[in-house]
mmCIF file of C-alpha atoms and ligand atoms in Angstrom:
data_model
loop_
_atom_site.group_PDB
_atom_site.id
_atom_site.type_symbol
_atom_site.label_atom_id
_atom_site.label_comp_id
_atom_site.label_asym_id
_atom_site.label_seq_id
_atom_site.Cartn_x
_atom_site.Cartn_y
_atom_site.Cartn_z
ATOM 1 C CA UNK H 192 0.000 0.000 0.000
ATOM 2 C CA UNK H 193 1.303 3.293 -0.786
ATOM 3 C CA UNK H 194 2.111 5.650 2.243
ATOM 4 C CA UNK H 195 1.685 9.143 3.365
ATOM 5 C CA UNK H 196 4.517 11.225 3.184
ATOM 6 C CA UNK H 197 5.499 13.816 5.723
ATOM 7 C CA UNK H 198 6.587 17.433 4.940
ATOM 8 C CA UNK H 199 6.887 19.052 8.429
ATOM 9 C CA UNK H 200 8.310 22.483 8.511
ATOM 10 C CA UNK H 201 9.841 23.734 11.984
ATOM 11 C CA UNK H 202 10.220 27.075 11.756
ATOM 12 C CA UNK H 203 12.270 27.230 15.367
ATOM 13 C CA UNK H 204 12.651 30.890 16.375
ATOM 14 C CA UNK H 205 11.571 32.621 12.861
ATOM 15 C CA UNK H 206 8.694 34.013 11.088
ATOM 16 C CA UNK H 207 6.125 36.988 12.638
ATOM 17 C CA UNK H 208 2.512 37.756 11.871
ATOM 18 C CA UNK H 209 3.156 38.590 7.890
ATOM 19 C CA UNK H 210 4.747 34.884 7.592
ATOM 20 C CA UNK H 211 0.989 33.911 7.535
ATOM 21 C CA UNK H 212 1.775 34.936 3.711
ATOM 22 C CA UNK H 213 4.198 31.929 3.347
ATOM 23 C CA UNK H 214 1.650 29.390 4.750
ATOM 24 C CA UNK H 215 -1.152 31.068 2.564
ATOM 25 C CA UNK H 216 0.851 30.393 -0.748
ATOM 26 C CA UNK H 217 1.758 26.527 0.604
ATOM 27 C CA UNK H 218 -1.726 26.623 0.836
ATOM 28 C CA UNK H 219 -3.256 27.641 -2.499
ATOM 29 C CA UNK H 220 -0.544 24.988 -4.081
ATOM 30 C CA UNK H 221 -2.217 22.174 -2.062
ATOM 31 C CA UNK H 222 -5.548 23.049 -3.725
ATOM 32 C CA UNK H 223 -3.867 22.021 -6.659
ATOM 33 C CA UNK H 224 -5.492 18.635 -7.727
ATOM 34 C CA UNK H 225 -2.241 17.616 -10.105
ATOM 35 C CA UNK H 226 -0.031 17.090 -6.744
ATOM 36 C CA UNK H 227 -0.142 13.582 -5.107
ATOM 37 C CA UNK H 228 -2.820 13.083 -2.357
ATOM 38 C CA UNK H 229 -0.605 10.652 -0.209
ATOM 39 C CA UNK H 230 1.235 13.936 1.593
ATOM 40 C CA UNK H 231 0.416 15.144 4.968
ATOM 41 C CA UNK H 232 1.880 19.194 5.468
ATOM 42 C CA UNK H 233 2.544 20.102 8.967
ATOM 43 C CA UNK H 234 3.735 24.145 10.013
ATOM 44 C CA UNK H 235 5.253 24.140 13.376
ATOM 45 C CA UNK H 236 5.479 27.870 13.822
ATOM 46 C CA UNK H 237 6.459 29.611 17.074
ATOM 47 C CA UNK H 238 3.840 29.584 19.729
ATOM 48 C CA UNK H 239 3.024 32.896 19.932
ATOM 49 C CA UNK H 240 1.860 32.366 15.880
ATOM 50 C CA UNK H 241 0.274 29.177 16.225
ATOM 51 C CA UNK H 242 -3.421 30.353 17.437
ATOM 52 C CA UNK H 243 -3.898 33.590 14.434
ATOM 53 C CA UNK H 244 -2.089 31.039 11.674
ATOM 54 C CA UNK H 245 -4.860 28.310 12.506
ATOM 55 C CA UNK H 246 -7.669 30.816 13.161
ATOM 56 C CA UNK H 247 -7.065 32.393 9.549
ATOM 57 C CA UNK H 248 -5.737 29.265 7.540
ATOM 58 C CA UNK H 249 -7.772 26.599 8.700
ATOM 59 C CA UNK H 250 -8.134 23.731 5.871
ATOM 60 C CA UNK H 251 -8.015 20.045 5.528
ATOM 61 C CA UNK H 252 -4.793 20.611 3.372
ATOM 62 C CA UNK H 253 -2.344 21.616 5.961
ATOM 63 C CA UNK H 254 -2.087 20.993 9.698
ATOM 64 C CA UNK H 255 -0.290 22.918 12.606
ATOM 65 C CA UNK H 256 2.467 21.428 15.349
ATOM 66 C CA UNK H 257 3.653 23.170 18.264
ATOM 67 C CA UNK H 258 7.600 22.799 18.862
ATOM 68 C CA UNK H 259 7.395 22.070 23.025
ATOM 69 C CA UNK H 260 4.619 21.927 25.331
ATOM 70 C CA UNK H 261 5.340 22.346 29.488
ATOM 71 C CA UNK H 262 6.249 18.777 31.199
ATOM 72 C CA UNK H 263 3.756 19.834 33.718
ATOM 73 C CA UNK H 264 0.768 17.632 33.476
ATOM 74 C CA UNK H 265 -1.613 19.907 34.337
ATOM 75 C CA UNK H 266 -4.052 21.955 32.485
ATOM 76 C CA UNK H 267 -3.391 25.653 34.230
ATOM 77 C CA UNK H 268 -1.177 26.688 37.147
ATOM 78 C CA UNK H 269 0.952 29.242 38.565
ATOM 79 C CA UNK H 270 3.681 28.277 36.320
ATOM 80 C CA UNK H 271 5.177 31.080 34.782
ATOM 81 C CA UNK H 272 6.871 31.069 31.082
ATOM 82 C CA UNK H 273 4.514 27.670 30.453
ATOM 83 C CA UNK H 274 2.249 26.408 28.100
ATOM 84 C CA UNK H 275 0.017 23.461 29.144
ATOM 85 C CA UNK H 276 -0.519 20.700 26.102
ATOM 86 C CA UNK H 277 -3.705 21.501 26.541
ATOM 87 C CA UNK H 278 -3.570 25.122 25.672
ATOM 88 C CA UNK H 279 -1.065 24.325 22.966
ATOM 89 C CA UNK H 280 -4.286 22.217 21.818
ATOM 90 C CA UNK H 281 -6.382 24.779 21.885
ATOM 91 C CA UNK H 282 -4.457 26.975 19.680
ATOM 92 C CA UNK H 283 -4.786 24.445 17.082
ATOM 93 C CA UNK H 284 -2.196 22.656 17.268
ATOM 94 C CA UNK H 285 -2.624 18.819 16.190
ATOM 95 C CA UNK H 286 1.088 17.555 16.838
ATOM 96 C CA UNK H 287 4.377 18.806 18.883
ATOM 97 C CA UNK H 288 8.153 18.438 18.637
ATOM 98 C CA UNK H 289 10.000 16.220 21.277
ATOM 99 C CA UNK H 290 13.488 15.838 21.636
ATOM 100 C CA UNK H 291 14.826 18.149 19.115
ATOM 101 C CA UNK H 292 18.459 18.079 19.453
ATOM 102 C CA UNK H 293 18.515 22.168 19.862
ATOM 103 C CA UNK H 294 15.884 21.528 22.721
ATOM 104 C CA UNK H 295 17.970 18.911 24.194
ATOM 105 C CA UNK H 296 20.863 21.208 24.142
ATOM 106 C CA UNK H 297 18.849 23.548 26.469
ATOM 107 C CA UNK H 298 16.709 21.891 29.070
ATOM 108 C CA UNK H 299 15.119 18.466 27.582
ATOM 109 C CA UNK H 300 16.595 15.372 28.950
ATOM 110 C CA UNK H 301 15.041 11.779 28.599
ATOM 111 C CA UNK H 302 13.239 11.859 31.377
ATOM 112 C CA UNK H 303 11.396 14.791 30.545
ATOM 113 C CA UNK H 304 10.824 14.228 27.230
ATOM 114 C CA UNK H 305 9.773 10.725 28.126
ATOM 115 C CA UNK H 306 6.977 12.804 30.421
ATOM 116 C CA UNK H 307 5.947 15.301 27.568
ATOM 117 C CA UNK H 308 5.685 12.496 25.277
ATOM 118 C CA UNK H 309 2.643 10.899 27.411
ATOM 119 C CA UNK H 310 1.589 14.517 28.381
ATOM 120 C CA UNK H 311 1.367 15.164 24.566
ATOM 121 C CA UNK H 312 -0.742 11.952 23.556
ATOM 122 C CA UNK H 313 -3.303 12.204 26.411
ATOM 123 C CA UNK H 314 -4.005 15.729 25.215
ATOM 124 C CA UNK H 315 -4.701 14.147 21.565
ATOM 125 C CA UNK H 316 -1.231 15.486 20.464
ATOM 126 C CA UNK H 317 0.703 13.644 18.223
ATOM 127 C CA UNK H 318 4.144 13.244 18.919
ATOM 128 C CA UNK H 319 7.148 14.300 16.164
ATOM 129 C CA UNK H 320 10.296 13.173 18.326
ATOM 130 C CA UNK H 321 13.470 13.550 17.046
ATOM 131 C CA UNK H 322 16.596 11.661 18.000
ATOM 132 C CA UNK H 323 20.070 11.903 16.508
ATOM 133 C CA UNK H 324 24.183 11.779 16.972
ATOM 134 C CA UNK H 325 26.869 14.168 17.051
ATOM 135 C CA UNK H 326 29.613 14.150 15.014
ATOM 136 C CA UNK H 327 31.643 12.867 17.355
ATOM 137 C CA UNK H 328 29.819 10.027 17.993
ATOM 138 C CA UNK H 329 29.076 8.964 14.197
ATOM 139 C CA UNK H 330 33.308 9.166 13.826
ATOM 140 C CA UNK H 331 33.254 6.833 16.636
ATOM 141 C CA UNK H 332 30.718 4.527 14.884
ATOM 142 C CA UNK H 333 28.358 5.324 17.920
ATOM 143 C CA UNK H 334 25.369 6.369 15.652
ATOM 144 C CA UNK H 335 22.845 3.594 16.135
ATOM 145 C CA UNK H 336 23.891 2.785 20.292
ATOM 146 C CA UNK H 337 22.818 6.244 20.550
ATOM 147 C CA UNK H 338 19.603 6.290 18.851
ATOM 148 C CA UNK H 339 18.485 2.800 20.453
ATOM 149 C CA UNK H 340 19.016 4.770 24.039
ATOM 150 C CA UNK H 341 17.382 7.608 23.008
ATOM 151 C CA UNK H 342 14.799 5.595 22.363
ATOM 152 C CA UNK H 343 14.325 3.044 25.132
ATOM 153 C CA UNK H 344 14.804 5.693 27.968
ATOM 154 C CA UNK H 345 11.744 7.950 25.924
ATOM 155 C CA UNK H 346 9.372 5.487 24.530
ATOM 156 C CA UNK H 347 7.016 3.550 26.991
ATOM 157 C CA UNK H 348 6.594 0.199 26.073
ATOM 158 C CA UNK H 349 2.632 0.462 25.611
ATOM 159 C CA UNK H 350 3.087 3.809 23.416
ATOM 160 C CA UNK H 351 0.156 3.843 20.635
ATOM 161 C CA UNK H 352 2.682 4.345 17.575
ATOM 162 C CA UNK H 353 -0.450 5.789 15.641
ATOM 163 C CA UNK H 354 0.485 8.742 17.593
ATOM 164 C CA UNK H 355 4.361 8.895 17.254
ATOM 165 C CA UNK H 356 6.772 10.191 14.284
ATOM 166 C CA UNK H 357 10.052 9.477 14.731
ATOM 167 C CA UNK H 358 12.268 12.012 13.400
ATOM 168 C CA UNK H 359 15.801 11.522 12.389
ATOM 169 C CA UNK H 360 18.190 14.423 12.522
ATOM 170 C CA UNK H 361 21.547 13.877 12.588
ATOM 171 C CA UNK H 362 22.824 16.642 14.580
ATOM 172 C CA UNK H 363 25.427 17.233 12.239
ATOM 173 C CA UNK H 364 23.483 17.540 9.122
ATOM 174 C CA UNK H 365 21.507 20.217 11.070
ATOM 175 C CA UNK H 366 22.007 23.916 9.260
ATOM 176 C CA UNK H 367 25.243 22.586 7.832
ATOM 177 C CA UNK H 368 24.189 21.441 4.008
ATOM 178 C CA UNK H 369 25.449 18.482 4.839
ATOM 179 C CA UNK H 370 22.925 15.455 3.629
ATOM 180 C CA UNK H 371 24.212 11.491 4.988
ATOM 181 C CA UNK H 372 24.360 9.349 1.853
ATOM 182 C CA UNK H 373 21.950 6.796 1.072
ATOM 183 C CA UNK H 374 23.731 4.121 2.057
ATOM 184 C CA UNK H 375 24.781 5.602 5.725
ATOM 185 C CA UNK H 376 20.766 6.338 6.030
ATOM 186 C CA UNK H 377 19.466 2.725 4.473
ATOM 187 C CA UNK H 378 21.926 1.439 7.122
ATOM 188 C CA UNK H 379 20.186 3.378 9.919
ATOM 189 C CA UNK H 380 16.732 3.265 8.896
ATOM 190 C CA UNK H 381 16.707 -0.413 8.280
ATOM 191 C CA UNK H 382 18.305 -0.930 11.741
ATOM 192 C CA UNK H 383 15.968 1.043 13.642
ATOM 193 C CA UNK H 384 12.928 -0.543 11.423
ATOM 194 C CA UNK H 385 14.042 -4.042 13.188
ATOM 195 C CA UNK H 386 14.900 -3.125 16.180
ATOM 196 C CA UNK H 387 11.479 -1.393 16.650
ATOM 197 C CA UNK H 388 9.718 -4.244 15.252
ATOM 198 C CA UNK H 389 11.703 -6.698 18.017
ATOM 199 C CA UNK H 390 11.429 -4.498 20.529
ATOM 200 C CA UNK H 391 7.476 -2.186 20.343
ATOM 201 C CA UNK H 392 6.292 -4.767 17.654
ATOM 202 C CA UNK H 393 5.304 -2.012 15.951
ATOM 203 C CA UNK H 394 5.521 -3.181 11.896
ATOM 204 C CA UNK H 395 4.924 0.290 10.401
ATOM 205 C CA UNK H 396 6.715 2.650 12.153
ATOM 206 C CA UNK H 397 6.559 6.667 10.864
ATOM 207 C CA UNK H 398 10.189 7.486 10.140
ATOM 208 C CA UNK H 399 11.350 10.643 8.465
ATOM 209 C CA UNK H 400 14.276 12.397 8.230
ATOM 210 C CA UNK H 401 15.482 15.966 9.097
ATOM 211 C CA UNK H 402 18.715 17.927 8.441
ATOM 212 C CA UNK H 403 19.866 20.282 5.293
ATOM 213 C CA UNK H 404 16.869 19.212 3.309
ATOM 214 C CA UNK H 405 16.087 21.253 0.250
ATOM 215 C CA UNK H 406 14.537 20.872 -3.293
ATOM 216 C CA UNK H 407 17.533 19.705 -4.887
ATOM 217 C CA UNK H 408 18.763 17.136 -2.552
ATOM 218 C CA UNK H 409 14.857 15.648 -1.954
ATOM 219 C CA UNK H 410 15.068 13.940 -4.632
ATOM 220 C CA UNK H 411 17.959 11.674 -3.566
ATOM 221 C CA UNK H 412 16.344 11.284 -0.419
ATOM 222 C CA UNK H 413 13.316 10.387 -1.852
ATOM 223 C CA UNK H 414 14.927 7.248 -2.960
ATOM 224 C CA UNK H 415 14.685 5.515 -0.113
ATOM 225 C CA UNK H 416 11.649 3.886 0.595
ATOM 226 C CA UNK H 417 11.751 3.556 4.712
ATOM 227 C CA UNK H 418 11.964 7.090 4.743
ATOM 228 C CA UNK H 419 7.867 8.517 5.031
ATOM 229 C CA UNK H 420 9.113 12.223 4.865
ATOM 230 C CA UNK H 421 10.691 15.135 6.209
ATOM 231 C CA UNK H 422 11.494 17.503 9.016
ATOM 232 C CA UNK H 423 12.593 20.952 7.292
ATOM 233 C CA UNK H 424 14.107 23.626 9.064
ATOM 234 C CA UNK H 425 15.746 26.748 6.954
ATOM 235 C CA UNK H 426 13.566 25.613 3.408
ATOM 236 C CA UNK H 427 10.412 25.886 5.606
ATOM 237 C CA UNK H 428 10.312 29.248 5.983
ATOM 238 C CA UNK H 429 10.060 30.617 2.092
ATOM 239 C CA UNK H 430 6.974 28.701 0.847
ATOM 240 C CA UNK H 431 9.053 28.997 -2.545
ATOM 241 C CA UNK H 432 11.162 26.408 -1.271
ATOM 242 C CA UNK H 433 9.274 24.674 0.440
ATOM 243 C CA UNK H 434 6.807 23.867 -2.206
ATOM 244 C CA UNK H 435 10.078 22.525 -4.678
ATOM 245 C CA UNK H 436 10.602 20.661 -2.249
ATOM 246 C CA UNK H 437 6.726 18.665 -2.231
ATOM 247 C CA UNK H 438 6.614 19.127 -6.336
ATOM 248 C CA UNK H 439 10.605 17.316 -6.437
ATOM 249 C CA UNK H 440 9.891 14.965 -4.331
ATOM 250 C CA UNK H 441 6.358 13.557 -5.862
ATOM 251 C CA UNK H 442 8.065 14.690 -10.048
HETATM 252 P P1 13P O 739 17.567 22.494 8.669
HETATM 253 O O1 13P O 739 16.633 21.934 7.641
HETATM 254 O O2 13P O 739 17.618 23.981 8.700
HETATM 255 O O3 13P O 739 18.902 21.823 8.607
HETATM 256 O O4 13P O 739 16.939 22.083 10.100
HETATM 257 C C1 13P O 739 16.580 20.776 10.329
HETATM 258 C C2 13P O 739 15.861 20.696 11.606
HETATM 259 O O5 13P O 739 16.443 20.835 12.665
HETATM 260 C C3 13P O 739 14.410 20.474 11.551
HETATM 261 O O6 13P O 739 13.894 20.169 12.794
#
């Protein structure tokens, strides 16, 4: 059966109120009926954008992500700087961002993003967590150790994986232009496809990949078939690129 395929755009700490403008263009491509209806568009803007974006462009041909919800399970509080899953809900929001490797360089351990991750799903959130290696530990031929622990000390055993994409950014692919090869990412994707089978019994997990992706190099990426999408940073916030990106990977 053919899948969906993922085009998630995190636009971390960019965009303002006239960046509606790139989301409106994305927008009127979809409605397109040429373009492949196996795709599934995503806009994780800032918070602060999230509740005017999904109030004003509010269609079955994109959807909206929030990139971190409070590990506080509660609805409201006197918690000051944080926003409840439930509020990031409410702003429209249909899916967050775990685990991103900048996040993790700040404040989100395991543990914690272990807790968001349940936080996220009993609020109806669905889950896009990342994992990843440095450069130092792909040299060392560390890669897959390291994203087996990230994911046994995150992922509960009885997780729903209807509600979980798992992201793969290689930390040093992030911002840097640099793309793995095929082979080093056939290599990790079938290894992480068995040992998710073996150990969640999952058959069908969502994997995409994120780091340097843009319209030229999609198209390579596109070639391999685990792969069910991506996570874009920099090309997600012109919807110029963004949309080469959709059209080159589905030419
Ligand atoms: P870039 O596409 O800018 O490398 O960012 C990738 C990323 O971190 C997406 O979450």
């Amino acid at each position: 059966m053919a899948k969906t395929i993922y085009f998630i755009g995190n636009w971390k700490m960019n965009g303002n109120y006239d960046s509606i403008k790139e989301i409106e263009t994305v927008n009127n491509f979809l409605k397109k009926k040429s373009i492949s209806k196996l795709k599934k568009i995503i806009f994780c803007p800032p918070s602060n954008l999230l509740m005017s974006f999904s109030k004003k462009i509010n269609t079955k041909l994109l959807d909206y992500g929030a990139q971190d919800i409070s590990k506080i399970n509660l609805n409201n509080g006197p918690y000051t700087g944080q926003l409840s899953a439930k509020m990031i809900k409410e702003s429209g929001a249909n899916y967050v961002i775990v685990g991103h490797s900048e996040k993790r360089l700040l404040d989100e351990d395991c543990k914690t993003i272990k807790k968001k991750i349940s936080i996220a799903i009993e609020n109806k959130l669905k889950v896009i967590f990342c994992i990843g290696e440095n450069l130092f530990q792909k040299k060392k031929n560390l890669s897959f150790k390291i994203l087996k622990k990230q994911i046994l000390n995150s992922i509960d055993k009885k997780i729903n994986f209807d509600n979980l994409i798992i992201a793969y950014e290689p930390i040093w692919s992030i911002g840097t232009g640099i793309v793995p090869s095929n082979n080093y990412l056939d290599q990790i994707y079938t290894k992480l496809k068995k040992f998710l089978r073996e150990k969640y019994k999952v058959n069908s997990p969502i994997l995409i990949y994120g780091g340097s992706v843009t319209p030229d190099n999609v198209v390579t990426l596109g070639e391999n078939s685990l792969i069910s999408g991506f996570l874009i940073g920099g090309a997600s916030l012109k919807s110029k690129s963004f949309i080469e990106i959709i059209k080159n990977y589905f030419r």
